[in-house]
mmCIF file of C-alpha atoms and ligand atoms in Angstrom:
data_model
loop_
_atom_site.group_PDB
_atom_site.id
_atom_site.type_symbol
_atom_site.label_atom_id
_atom_site.label_comp_id
_atom_site.label_asym_id
_atom_site.label_seq_id
_atom_site.Cartn_x
_atom_site.Cartn_y
_atom_site.Cartn_z
ATOM 1 C CA MET S 248 0.000 0.000 0.000
ATOM 2 C CA THR S 249 1.354 3.420 -0.862
ATOM 3 C CA ARG S 250 0.896 6.114 1.701
ATOM 4 C CA GLN S 251 0.997 9.838 1.308
ATOM 5 C CA LEU S 252 4.279 11.229 2.647
ATOM 6 C CA TYR S 253 4.473 14.863 3.713
ATOM 7 C CA THR S 254 7.587 17.011 3.787
ATOM 8 C CA ARG S 255 7.979 20.640 4.806
ATOM 9 C CA THR S 256 11.260 22.492 4.321
ATOM 10 C CA VAL S 257 12.053 25.661 6.264
ATOM 11 C CA GLN S 258 15.160 27.820 6.455
ATOM 12 C CA LYS S 259 16.937 28.040 9.790
ATOM 13 C CA ALA S 260 18.221 31.322 11.263
ATOM 14 C CA ASP S 261 21.741 30.664 9.963
ATOM 15 C CA GLY S 262 20.608 29.670 6.464
ATOM 16 C CA ARG S 263 20.753 25.874 6.833
ATOM 17 C CA ASP S 264 17.626 24.099 5.648
ATOM 18 C CA LEU S 265 15.547 21.788 7.793
ATOM 19 C CA THR S 266 12.928 19.356 6.495
ATOM 20 C CA PHE S 267 10.136 17.841 8.540
ATOM 21 C CA TYR S 268 9.000 14.384 7.412
ATOM 22 C CA GLY S 269 5.689 12.902 8.415
ATOM 23 C CA TRP S 270 2.818 10.622 7.561
ATOM 24 C CA GLU S 271 0.759 13.621 8.594
ATOM 25 C CA LYS S 272 1.146 17.188 7.415
ATOM 26 C CA HIS S 273 3.454 19.296 9.614
ATOM 27 C CA GLU S 274 1.574 22.500 10.407
ATOM 28 C CA ARG S 275 3.078 23.566 13.731
ATOM 29 C CA PRO S 276 4.138 27.232 13.885
ATOM 30 C CA ILE S 277 7.838 27.914 13.215
ATOM 31 C CA VAL S 278 9.542 29.677 16.126
ATOM 32 C CA ALA S 279 13.057 30.986 16.812
ATOM 33 C CA ASP S 280 16.009 28.587 16.719
ATOM 34 C CA LEU S 281 19.721 28.696 17.498
ATOM 35 C CA PRO S 282 21.541 31.851 16.344
ATOM 36 C CA PRO S 283 24.273 31.537 13.682
ATOM 37 C CA LEU S 284 27.752 30.461 14.779
ATOM 38 C CA GLU S 285 30.766 32.563 13.936
ATOM 39 C CA ALA S 286 32.174 31.513 10.584
ATOM 40 C CA SER S 287 34.869 28.853 10.930
ATOM 41 C CA ALA S 288 37.436 27.414 8.547
ATOM 42 C CA LEU S 289 36.014 25.153 5.840
ATOM 43 C CA PRO S 290 36.911 21.458 5.998
ATOM 44 C CA TYR S 291 39.550 19.991 3.703
ATOM 45 C CA LYS S 292 40.793 16.501 2.876
ATOM 46 C CA ARG S 293 44.224 15.029 2.233
ATOM 47 C CA TRP S 294 45.161 11.776 0.487
ATOM 48 C CA HIS S 295 46.893 9.146 2.635
ATOM 49 C CA PRO S 296 49.238 7.504 0.126
ATOM 50 C CA LEU S 297 49.980 4.396 2.214
ATOM 51 C CA ARG S 298 46.380 3.608 3.080
ATOM 52 C CA GLN S 299 45.180 4.870 -0.321
ATOM 53 C CA GLU S 300 42.294 6.747 1.249
ATOM 54 C CA TRP S 301 41.161 10.272 2.146
ATOM 55 C CA VAL S 302 41.440 11.877 5.579
ATOM 56 C CA SER S 303 39.086 14.798 6.373
ATOM 57 C CA TYR S 304 40.145 17.676 8.627
ATOM 58 C CA ALA S 305 37.411 19.850 10.142
ATOM 59 C CA GLY S 306 38.555 21.949 13.086
ATOM 60 C CA ALA S 307 35.084 23.365 13.763
ATOM 61 C CA ARG S 308 33.920 19.963 15.043
ATOM 62 C CA GLN S 309 35.856 20.341 18.314
ATOM 63 C CA GLY S 310 33.331 22.925 19.498
ATOM 64 C CA ARG S 311 30.314 20.671 19.207
ATOM 65 C CA THR S 312 27.785 19.952 21.924
ATOM 66 C CA PHE S 313 28.828 17.268 24.369
ATOM 67 C CA PHE S 314 26.286 15.358 26.517
ATOM 68 C CA PRO S 315 23.845 18.174 27.242
ATOM 69 C CA ASP S 316 21.132 17.397 29.806
ATOM 70 C CA ALA S 317 17.582 16.937 28.505
ATOM 71 C CA ALA S 318 16.728 20.569 29.319
ATOM 72 C CA SER S 319 19.344 21.896 26.901
ATOM 73 C CA CYS S 320 19.217 19.143 24.253
ATOM 74 C CA PRO S 321 19.593 20.738 20.784
ATOM 75 C CA LEU S 322 17.555 17.926 19.147
ATOM 76 C CA CYS S 323 14.422 18.351 21.264
ATOM 77 C CA PRO S 324 11.506 20.390 19.920
ATOM 78 C CA ALA S 325 11.736 24.132 20.623
ATOM 79 C CA LYS S 326 10.859 24.913 24.217
ATOM 80 C CA SER S 327 9.406 28.058 25.690
ATOM 81 C CA ASP S 328 12.582 28.653 27.699
ATOM 82 C CA GLY S 329 15.316 27.494 25.355
ATOM 83 C CA LEU S 330 16.322 27.414 21.709
ATOM 84 C CA THR S 331 17.066 24.149 19.917
ATOM 85 C CA GLU S 332 17.936 23.076 16.355
ATOM 86 C CA ILE S 333 14.262 22.390 15.678
ATOM 87 C CA PRO S 334 12.079 25.513 15.653
ATOM 88 C CA ALA S 335 8.694 23.846 16.219
ATOM 89 C CA ASP S 336 7.031 22.405 19.304
ATOM 90 C CA ASP S 337 6.358 18.988 17.782
ATOM 91 C CA PHE S 338 7.227 16.857 14.739
ATOM 92 C CA GLU S 339 7.410 13.251 13.564
ATOM 93 C CA MET S 340 10.918 13.240 12.054
ATOM 94 C CA ALA S 341 13.287 16.032 11.054
ATOM 95 C CA VAL S 342 16.534 16.329 9.087
ATOM 96 C CA PHE S 343 18.869 19.303 8.837
ATOM 97 C CA GLU S 344 22.448 20.089 7.875
ATOM 98 C CA ASN S 345 24.945 19.407 10.659
ATOM 99 C CA ARG S 346 26.123 22.549 12.433
ATOM 100 C CA PHE S 347 29.665 21.130 12.616
ATOM 101 C CA PRO S 348 30.058 19.389 9.244
ATOM 102 C CA ALA S 349 33.116 17.387 8.232
ATOM 103 C CA PHE S 350 32.088 17.853 4.561
ATOM 104 C CA ARG S 351 30.326 20.839 3.013
ATOM 105 C CA LEU S 352 28.939 21.648 -0.415
ATOM 106 C CA ASP S 353 30.732 25.021 -0.330
ATOM 107 C CA ALA S 354 34.086 23.575 0.789
ATOM 108 C CA GLY S 355 35.470 24.590 -2.621
ATOM 109 C CA ASP S 356 36.037 28.028 -1.099
ATOM 110 C CA ALA S 357 38.413 26.616 1.537
ATOM 111 C CA GLU S 358 41.919 28.040 1.795
ATOM 112 C CA LEU S 359 44.152 25.160 0.817
ATOM 113 C CA VAL S 360 47.852 24.432 1.025
ATOM 114 C CA GLY S 361 49.698 22.051 -1.289
ATOM 115 C CA GLY S 362 48.170 18.595 -1.414
ATOM 116 C CA ASP S 363 44.942 19.556 0.339
ATOM 117 C CA GLU S 364 41.632 19.334 -1.471
ATOM 118 C CA PRO S 365 38.238 20.747 -0.475
ATOM 119 C CA ALA S 366 36.171 18.297 1.572
ATOM 120 C CA ILE S 367 33.085 18.522 -0.614
ATOM 121 C CA GLY S 368 30.020 16.758 0.669
ATOM 122 C CA ARG S 369 27.119 17.246 3.023
ATOM 123 C CA CYS S 370 26.501 16.079 6.586
ATOM 124 C CA GLU S 371 22.943 15.878 7.857
ATOM 125 C CA VAL S 372 21.431 15.071 11.233
ATOM 126 C CA VAL S 373 18.224 12.992 11.329
ATOM 127 C CA VAL S 374 16.094 13.248 14.467
ATOM 128 C CA PHE S 375 13.985 10.086 14.814
ATOM 129 C CA SER S 376 11.395 11.485 17.226
ATOM 130 C CA ALA S 377 10.415 14.582 19.185
ATOM 131 C CA ASP S 378 10.740 12.458 22.322
ATOM 132 C CA HIS S 379 14.107 12.877 24.073
ATOM 133 C CA GLY S 380 14.068 9.343 25.501
ATOM 134 C CA GLY S 381 13.831 6.053 23.691
ATOM 135 C CA SER S 382 15.680 4.488 20.815
ATOM 136 C CA LEU S 383 15.331 3.633 17.145
ATOM 137 C CA GLY S 384 14.231 0.080 18.014
ATOM 138 C CA GLY S 385 11.563 1.552 20.276
ATOM 139 C CA GLN S 386 9.956 3.518 17.428
ATOM 140 C CA SER S 387 6.868 2.146 15.679
ATOM 141 C CA VAL S 388 7.221 0.179 12.428
ATOM 142 C CA GLU S 389 5.481 3.106 10.694
ATOM 143 C CA ARG S 390 8.080 5.528 12.040
ATOM 144 C CA ILE S 391 10.932 3.303 10.834
ATOM 145 C CA GLU S 392 9.255 3.169 7.406
ATOM 146 C CA LEU S 393 9.241 6.963 7.502
ATOM 147 C CA LEU S 394 12.983 6.867 8.196
ATOM 148 C CA PHE S 395 13.518 4.715 5.083
ATOM 149 C CA GLU S 396 11.560 7.282 3.035
ATOM 150 C CA LEU S 397 13.638 10.080 4.536
ATOM 151 C CA TRP S 398 16.885 8.257 3.730
ATOM 152 C CA ALA S 399 15.634 7.648 0.191
ATOM 153 C CA ARG S 400 14.707 11.258 -0.554
ATOM 154 C CA GLN S 401 17.688 12.850 1.148
ATOM 155 C CA ALA S 402 20.068 10.434 -0.602
ATOM 156 C CA ARG S 403 18.549 11.116 -4.016
ATOM 157 C CA GLN S 404 18.756 14.858 -3.360
ATOM 158 C CA MET S 405 22.439 14.589 -2.451
ATOM 159 C CA MET S 406 23.230 12.596 -5.589
ATOM 160 C CA ASP S 407 20.805 14.137 -8.133
ATOM 161 C CA GLU S 408 20.737 17.790 -7.051
ATOM 162 C CA HIS S 409 24.066 18.253 -5.265
ATOM 163 C CA GLY S 410 26.074 15.979 -7.567
ATOM 164 C CA LEU S 411 27.611 13.897 -4.770
ATOM 165 C CA ALA S 412 29.039 10.464 -5.579
ATOM 166 C CA CYS S 413 28.093 8.403 -2.567
ATOM 167 C CA VAL S 414 25.720 8.572 0.412
ATOM 168 C CA LEU S 415 25.952 6.870 3.793
ATOM 169 C CA PRO S 416 22.938 6.976 6.135
ATOM 170 C CA TYR S 417 23.845 5.673 9.586
ATOM 171 C CA GLU S 418 23.194 5.686 13.298
ATOM 172 C CA SER S 419 25.892 5.565 15.956
ATOM 173 C CA ARG S 420 24.189 4.414 19.143
ATOM 174 C CA GLY S 421 25.533 4.541 22.700
ATOM 175 C CA GLU S 422 28.176 6.438 24.652
ATOM 176 C CA GLU S 423 30.473 3.437 24.257
ATOM 177 C CA ILE S 424 30.516 4.089 20.510
ATOM 178 C CA GLY S 425 31.255 7.796 20.901
ATOM 179 C CA VAL S 426 27.820 9.377 20.683
ATOM 180 C CA THR S 427 27.688 12.861 22.225
ATOM 181 C CA LEU S 428 23.901 13.402 22.196
ATOM 182 C CA HIS S 429 21.426 10.979 23.781
ATOM 183 C CA HIS S 430 18.333 12.107 21.861
ATOM 184 C CA PRO S 431 17.511 9.329 19.311
ATOM 185 C CA HIS S 432 19.105 10.455 16.073
ATOM 186 C CA GLY S 433 21.224 9.377 13.152
ATOM 187 C CA GLN S 434 23.168 11.066 10.401
ATOM 188 C CA ILE S 435 23.570 11.034 6.649
ATOM 189 C CA TYR S 436 26.936 11.729 5.035
ATOM 190 C CA GLY S 437 27.141 12.577 1.365
ATOM 191 C CA PHE S 438 30.621 12.426 -0.156
ATOM 192 C CA GLY S 439 31.992 14.058 -3.292
ATOM 193 C CA PHE S 440 33.972 10.843 -3.846
ATOM 194 C CA VAL S 441 33.367 7.157 -3.086
ATOM 195 C CA PRO S 442 35.229 6.235 0.139
ATOM 196 C CA ASP S 443 37.592 3.330 -0.196
ATOM 197 C CA LEU S 444 35.671 0.654 1.726
ATOM 198 C CA LEU S 445 32.398 1.548 0.046
ATOM 199 C CA MET S 446 34.114 1.407 -3.351
ATOM 200 C CA LYS S 447 35.512 -2.061 -2.597
ATOM 201 C CA SER S 448 32.021 -3.292 -1.728
ATOM 202 C CA ALA S 449 30.466 -1.721 -4.836
ATOM 203 C CA GLU S 450 33.157 -3.169 -7.109
ATOM 204 C CA ALA S 451 32.839 -6.636 -5.572
ATOM 205 C CA GLN S 452 29.104 -6.492 -6.267
ATOM 206 C CA LYS S 453 29.695 -5.373 -9.826
ATOM 207 C CA ALA S 454 31.899 -8.423 -10.407
ATOM 208 C CA ALA S 455 29.449 -10.926 -8.860
ATOM 209 C CA PRO S 456 26.107 -10.931 -6.985
ATOM 210 C CA VAL S 457 27.821 -11.448 -3.643
ATOM 211 C CA VAL S 458 25.009 -10.190 -1.403
ATOM 212 C CA LYS S 459 22.483 -12.430 -3.148
ATOM 213 C CA ASP S 460 24.908 -15.325 -2.650
ATOM 214 C CA ILE S 461 25.134 -14.550 1.069
ATOM 215 C CA LEU S 462 21.319 -14.466 1.353
ATOM 216 C CA ASP S 463 20.920 -17.691 -0.637
ATOM 217 C CA ARG S 464 23.459 -19.660 1.360
ATOM 218 C CA THR S 465 22.325 -18.468 4.821
ATOM 219 C CA PRO S 466 21.068 -21.546 6.700
ATOM 220 C CA SER S 467 17.852 -21.292 8.719
ATOM 221 C CA ARG S 468 19.897 -21.440 11.921
ATOM 222 C CA LEU S 469 21.296 -17.967 11.169
ATOM 223 C CA ILE S 470 17.935 -16.413 10.252
ATOM 224 C CA LEU S 471 16.183 -14.228 12.815
ATOM 225 C CA ASP S 472 13.107 -13.264 10.776
ATOM 226 C CA LYS S 473 12.067 -13.999 7.220
ATOM 227 C CA SER S 474 9.113 -12.902 5.101
ATOM 228 C CA ASP S 475 8.249 -13.092 1.409
ATOM 229 C CA HIS S 476 10.097 -9.816 0.835
ATOM 230 C CA SER S 477 13.095 -9.586 3.158
ATOM 231 C CA MET S 478 15.012 -11.192 5.979
ATOM 232 C CA ALA S 479 16.968 -10.392 9.138
ATOM 233 C CA PHE S 480 19.918 -12.651 9.885
ATOM 234 C CA VAL S 481 23.379 -13.072 11.304
ATOM 235 C CA PRO S 482 25.686 -13.231 8.277
ATOM 236 C CA ASP S 483 28.134 -16.130 8.215
ATOM 237 C CA ILE S 484 30.828 -13.490 7.584
ATOM 238 C CA ALA S 485 29.963 -11.458 10.731
ATOM 239 C CA ARG S 486 32.958 -9.496 12.060
ATOM 240 C CA TYR S 487 31.294 -8.025 15.159
ATOM 241 C CA PRO S 488 29.727 -10.058 17.971
ATOM 242 C CA TYR S 489 25.960 -10.369 17.318
ATOM 243 C CA GLU S 490 26.217 -8.587 13.964
ATOM 244 C CA CYS S 491 22.840 -8.529 12.176
ATOM 245 C CA TRP S 492 21.816 -7.621 8.639
ATOM 246 C CA VAL S 493 18.403 -6.861 7.182
ATOM 247 C CA ALA S 494 18.058 -7.104 3.406
ATOM 248 C CA PRO S 495 15.380 -7.403 0.741
ATOM 249 C CA HIS S 496 15.488 -10.707 -1.174
ATOM 250 C CA ARG S 497 15.547 -8.698 -4.395
ATOM 251 C CA GLY S 498 18.698 -6.819 -5.335
ATOM 252 C CA THR S 499 17.883 -3.114 -5.206
ATOM 253 C CA PRO S 500 20.229 -0.092 -5.082
ATOM 254 C CA GLY S 501 18.720 1.670 -2.084
ATOM 255 C CA PRO S 502 15.588 2.520 -0.105
ATOM 256 C CA TRP S 503 14.303 4.709 -2.969
ATOM 257 C CA ASP S 504 13.611 1.543 -4.953
ATOM 258 C CA LEU S 505 11.828 -0.549 -2.287
ATOM 259 C CA SER S 506 8.263 -1.731 -2.837
ATOM 260 C CA ALA S 507 5.783 -0.843 -0.090
ATOM 261 C CA GLU S 508 5.876 -4.486 1.063
ATOM 262 C CA GLU S 509 9.680 -4.588 1.184
ATOM 263 C CA ARG S 510 9.770 -1.322 3.096
ATOM 264 C CA HIS S 511 7.249 -2.552 5.642
ATOM 265 C CA ASP S 512 8.864 -5.938 6.188
ATOM 266 C CA MET S 513 12.383 -4.508 6.469
ATOM 267 C CA ALA S 514 11.208 -1.871 8.969
ATOM 268 C CA ARG S 515 9.564 -4.521 11.114
ATOM 269 C CA GLN S 516 12.568 -6.848 10.914
ATOM 270 C CA LEU S 517 14.952 -3.995 11.760
ATOM 271 C CA LYS S 518 12.859 -3.057 14.799
ATOM 272 C CA ARG S 519 12.801 -6.668 15.990
ATOM 273 C CA ALA S 520 16.567 -7.069 15.466
ATOM 274 C CA LEU S 521 17.269 -3.899 17.481
ATOM 275 C CA LEU S 522 14.965 -5.047 20.283
ATOM 276 C CA ARG S 523 16.699 -8.440 20.361
ATOM 277 C CA LEU S 524 20.075 -6.688 20.685
ATOM 278 C CA ASP S 525 18.808 -4.545 23.580
ATOM 279 C CA GLY S 526 17.272 -7.590 25.246
ATOM 280 C CA LEU S 527 20.374 -9.748 24.877
ATOM 281 C CA PHE S 528 22.179 -8.392 27.956
ATOM 282 C CA GLY S 529 19.238 -6.442 29.364
ATOM 283 C CA LYS S 530 20.804 -3.067 28.557
ATOM 284 C CA PRO S 531 21.001 -0.809 25.522
ATOM 285 C CA MET S 532 23.313 -2.296 22.898
ATOM 286 C CA PRO S 533 25.926 0.139 21.530
ATOM 287 C CA TYR S 534 26.202 -0.270 17.780
ATOM 288 C CA VAL S 535 26.825 1.279 14.396
ATOM 289 C CA LEU S 536 23.909 0.850 11.976
ATOM 290 C CA SER S 537 24.542 1.646 8.328
ATOM 291 C CA ALA S 538 22.267 1.700 5.319
ATOM 292 C CA GLN S 539 24.562 0.530 2.551
ATOM 293 C CA VAL S 540 23.278 2.047 -0.686
ATOM 294 C CA ALA S 541 24.687 2.091 -4.216
ATOM 295 C CA PRO S 542 27.209 4.810 -5.078
ATOM 296 C CA VAL S 543 26.468 6.679 -8.319
ATOM 297 C CA GLY S 544 27.201 4.393 -11.275
ATOM 298 C CA PHE S 545 26.745 1.127 -9.352
ATOM 299 C CA GLU S 546 22.929 1.095 -9.183
ATOM 300 C CA ASP S 547 22.418 -1.863 -11.547
ATOM 301 C CA SER S 548 24.546 -4.354 -9.646
ATOM 302 C CA TYR S 549 23.987 -3.271 -6.040
ATOM 303 C CA HIS S 550 22.051 -5.032 -3.290
ATOM 304 C CA PHE S 551 20.889 -2.696 -0.506
ATOM 305 C CA THR S 552 21.551 -3.927 3.057
ATOM 306 C CA LEU S 553 21.088 -2.595 6.579
ATOM 307 C CA GLN S 554 24.023 -3.687 8.719
ATOM 308 C CA ILE S 555 24.118 -3.485 12.517
ATOM 309 C CA TRP S 556 27.573 -3.814 14.056
ATOM 310 C CA PRO S 557 27.161 -4.146 17.850
ATOM 311 C CA ILE S 558 30.154 -3.857 20.179
ATOM 312 C CA ARG S 559 28.924 -5.471 23.408
ATOM 313 C CA ARG S 560 30.154 -9.058 23.428
ATOM 314 C CA ALA S 561 29.202 -9.944 27.024
ATOM 315 C CA GLU S 562 27.235 -8.252 29.770
ATOM 316 C CA ASP S 563 30.268 -6.321 30.994
ATOM 317 C CA LYS S 564 32.623 -6.601 28.012
ATOM 318 C CA LEU S 565 32.968 -4.462 24.925
ATOM 319 C CA LYS S 566 34.599 -5.427 21.668
ATOM 320 C CA PHE S 567 37.418 -2.961 21.059
ATOM 321 C CA LEU S 568 39.261 -2.796 17.804
ATOM 322 C CA ALA S 569 42.766 -3.479 19.022
ATOM 323 C CA SER S 570 46.112 -3.877 17.303
ATOM 324 C CA VAL S 571 45.408 -6.648 14.821
ATOM 325 C CA GLU S 572 42.047 -5.226 13.731
ATOM 326 C CA GLN S 573 43.298 -1.633 13.531
ATOM 327 C CA VAL S 574 46.585 -2.271 11.829
ATOM 328 C CA SER S 575 45.869 -5.248 9.582
ATOM 329 C CA GLY S 576 42.098 -5.079 9.151
ATOM 330 C CA VAL S 577 41.810 -8.757 10.129
ATOM 331 C CA PHE S 578 38.988 -9.237 12.620
ATOM 332 C CA LEU S 579 39.230 -11.717 15.468
ATOM 333 C CA VAL S 580 35.710 -12.839 16.377
ATOM 334 C CA ASP S 581 34.929 -14.665 19.587
ATOM 335 C CA VAL S 582 31.173 -15.111 19.128
ATOM 336 C CA PRO S 583 30.600 -17.546 16.229
ATOM 337 C CA PRO S 584 27.619 -16.580 14.026
ATOM 338 C CA ALA S 585 25.545 -19.645 14.905
ATOM 339 C CA ALA S 586 25.912 -19.003 18.644
ATOM 340 C CA ALA S 587 25.039 -15.333 18.106
ATOM 341 C CA ALA S 588 21.914 -16.207 16.124
ATOM 342 C CA ASP S 589 20.780 -18.761 18.731
ATOM 343 C CA ALA S 590 21.189 -16.216 21.524
ATOM 344 C CA LEU S 591 19.378 -13.470 19.591
ATOM 345 C CA ARG S 592 16.486 -15.742 18.608
ATOM 346 C CA ASN S 593 16.018 -16.679 22.264
ATOM 347 C CA VAL S 594 15.512 -13.067 23.362
ATOM 348 C CA ASP S 595 11.859 -12.422 24.215
ATOM 349 C CA ILE S 596 10.621 -9.433 22.286
ATOM 350 C CA ASP S 597 7.211 -7.862 22.235
ATOM 351 C CA ALA S 598 6.905 -6.593 18.658
HETATM 352 ZN ZN1 LIG I 443 16.358 15.842 23.259
#
């Protein structure tokens, strides 16, 4: 079933745009928001010739908000006694350009020294809910479907209108992973180039249908949820303890190409996977969730996946990337995929 999606774009006090997304029309009055920051140096990037990858330098990021209390949270709706990033007293979901971006569309104006290049791109913040508490897994299936629509439209805008080469929607969840704001939110990075790891994945998929092969060979023991349209599972190539993927059965370049049924089933399976991860040790699971979508030029051979990389491997133990992982890229995994899937399937969830 197709549903009417509503968007409303407004300009913030400092010129950044903000778009409300909803299954209902956003008609709340627009009030004052944060005043403009002083102009800071534009971000730049430099090529690392040994790693063969870009490094981005953005000094302005050091000034960003760090663990504010709920009363001064910049992602909450506007309050009568305090300004936030969101100049309205309620909303379903909102997305706006990051105040401290590592990549900017206007980075071409940066002052550069030899070897530096402008860090062209766009960094957006996605606020999942007006409610300061809670989590992505705690949102309704409908709200998660709205997130997929938001990812789809913002990604297409970055690629089609802004000419960016590659988009990465993601959520970093938990203090243990480095999150500095508790309000449920994610981000979308658009890059003017295709980052190395994302290029490797896109090229591997161009050479062979590797994601389809992974789905086809996944035994039932590794499957958490499966419907006619999609499935949630522990991949047999998991690198993180309790790693979970959600993918449509059909190869598709990104959320902009999902059928209504695929979107619904993936949203429900993502919610259930996140609730299983939170239930596993009875406390919020820190993780990185990425929506892996096709870079420009790889749409025909790409298979969209959602990948959750959790870092809690036992009730009181975190998985740190230590010497071997950091230096060689070889992961040492102490929770085998079958054991992870058994444990996750045994978590009682109410969804
Ligand atoms: Zn908040």
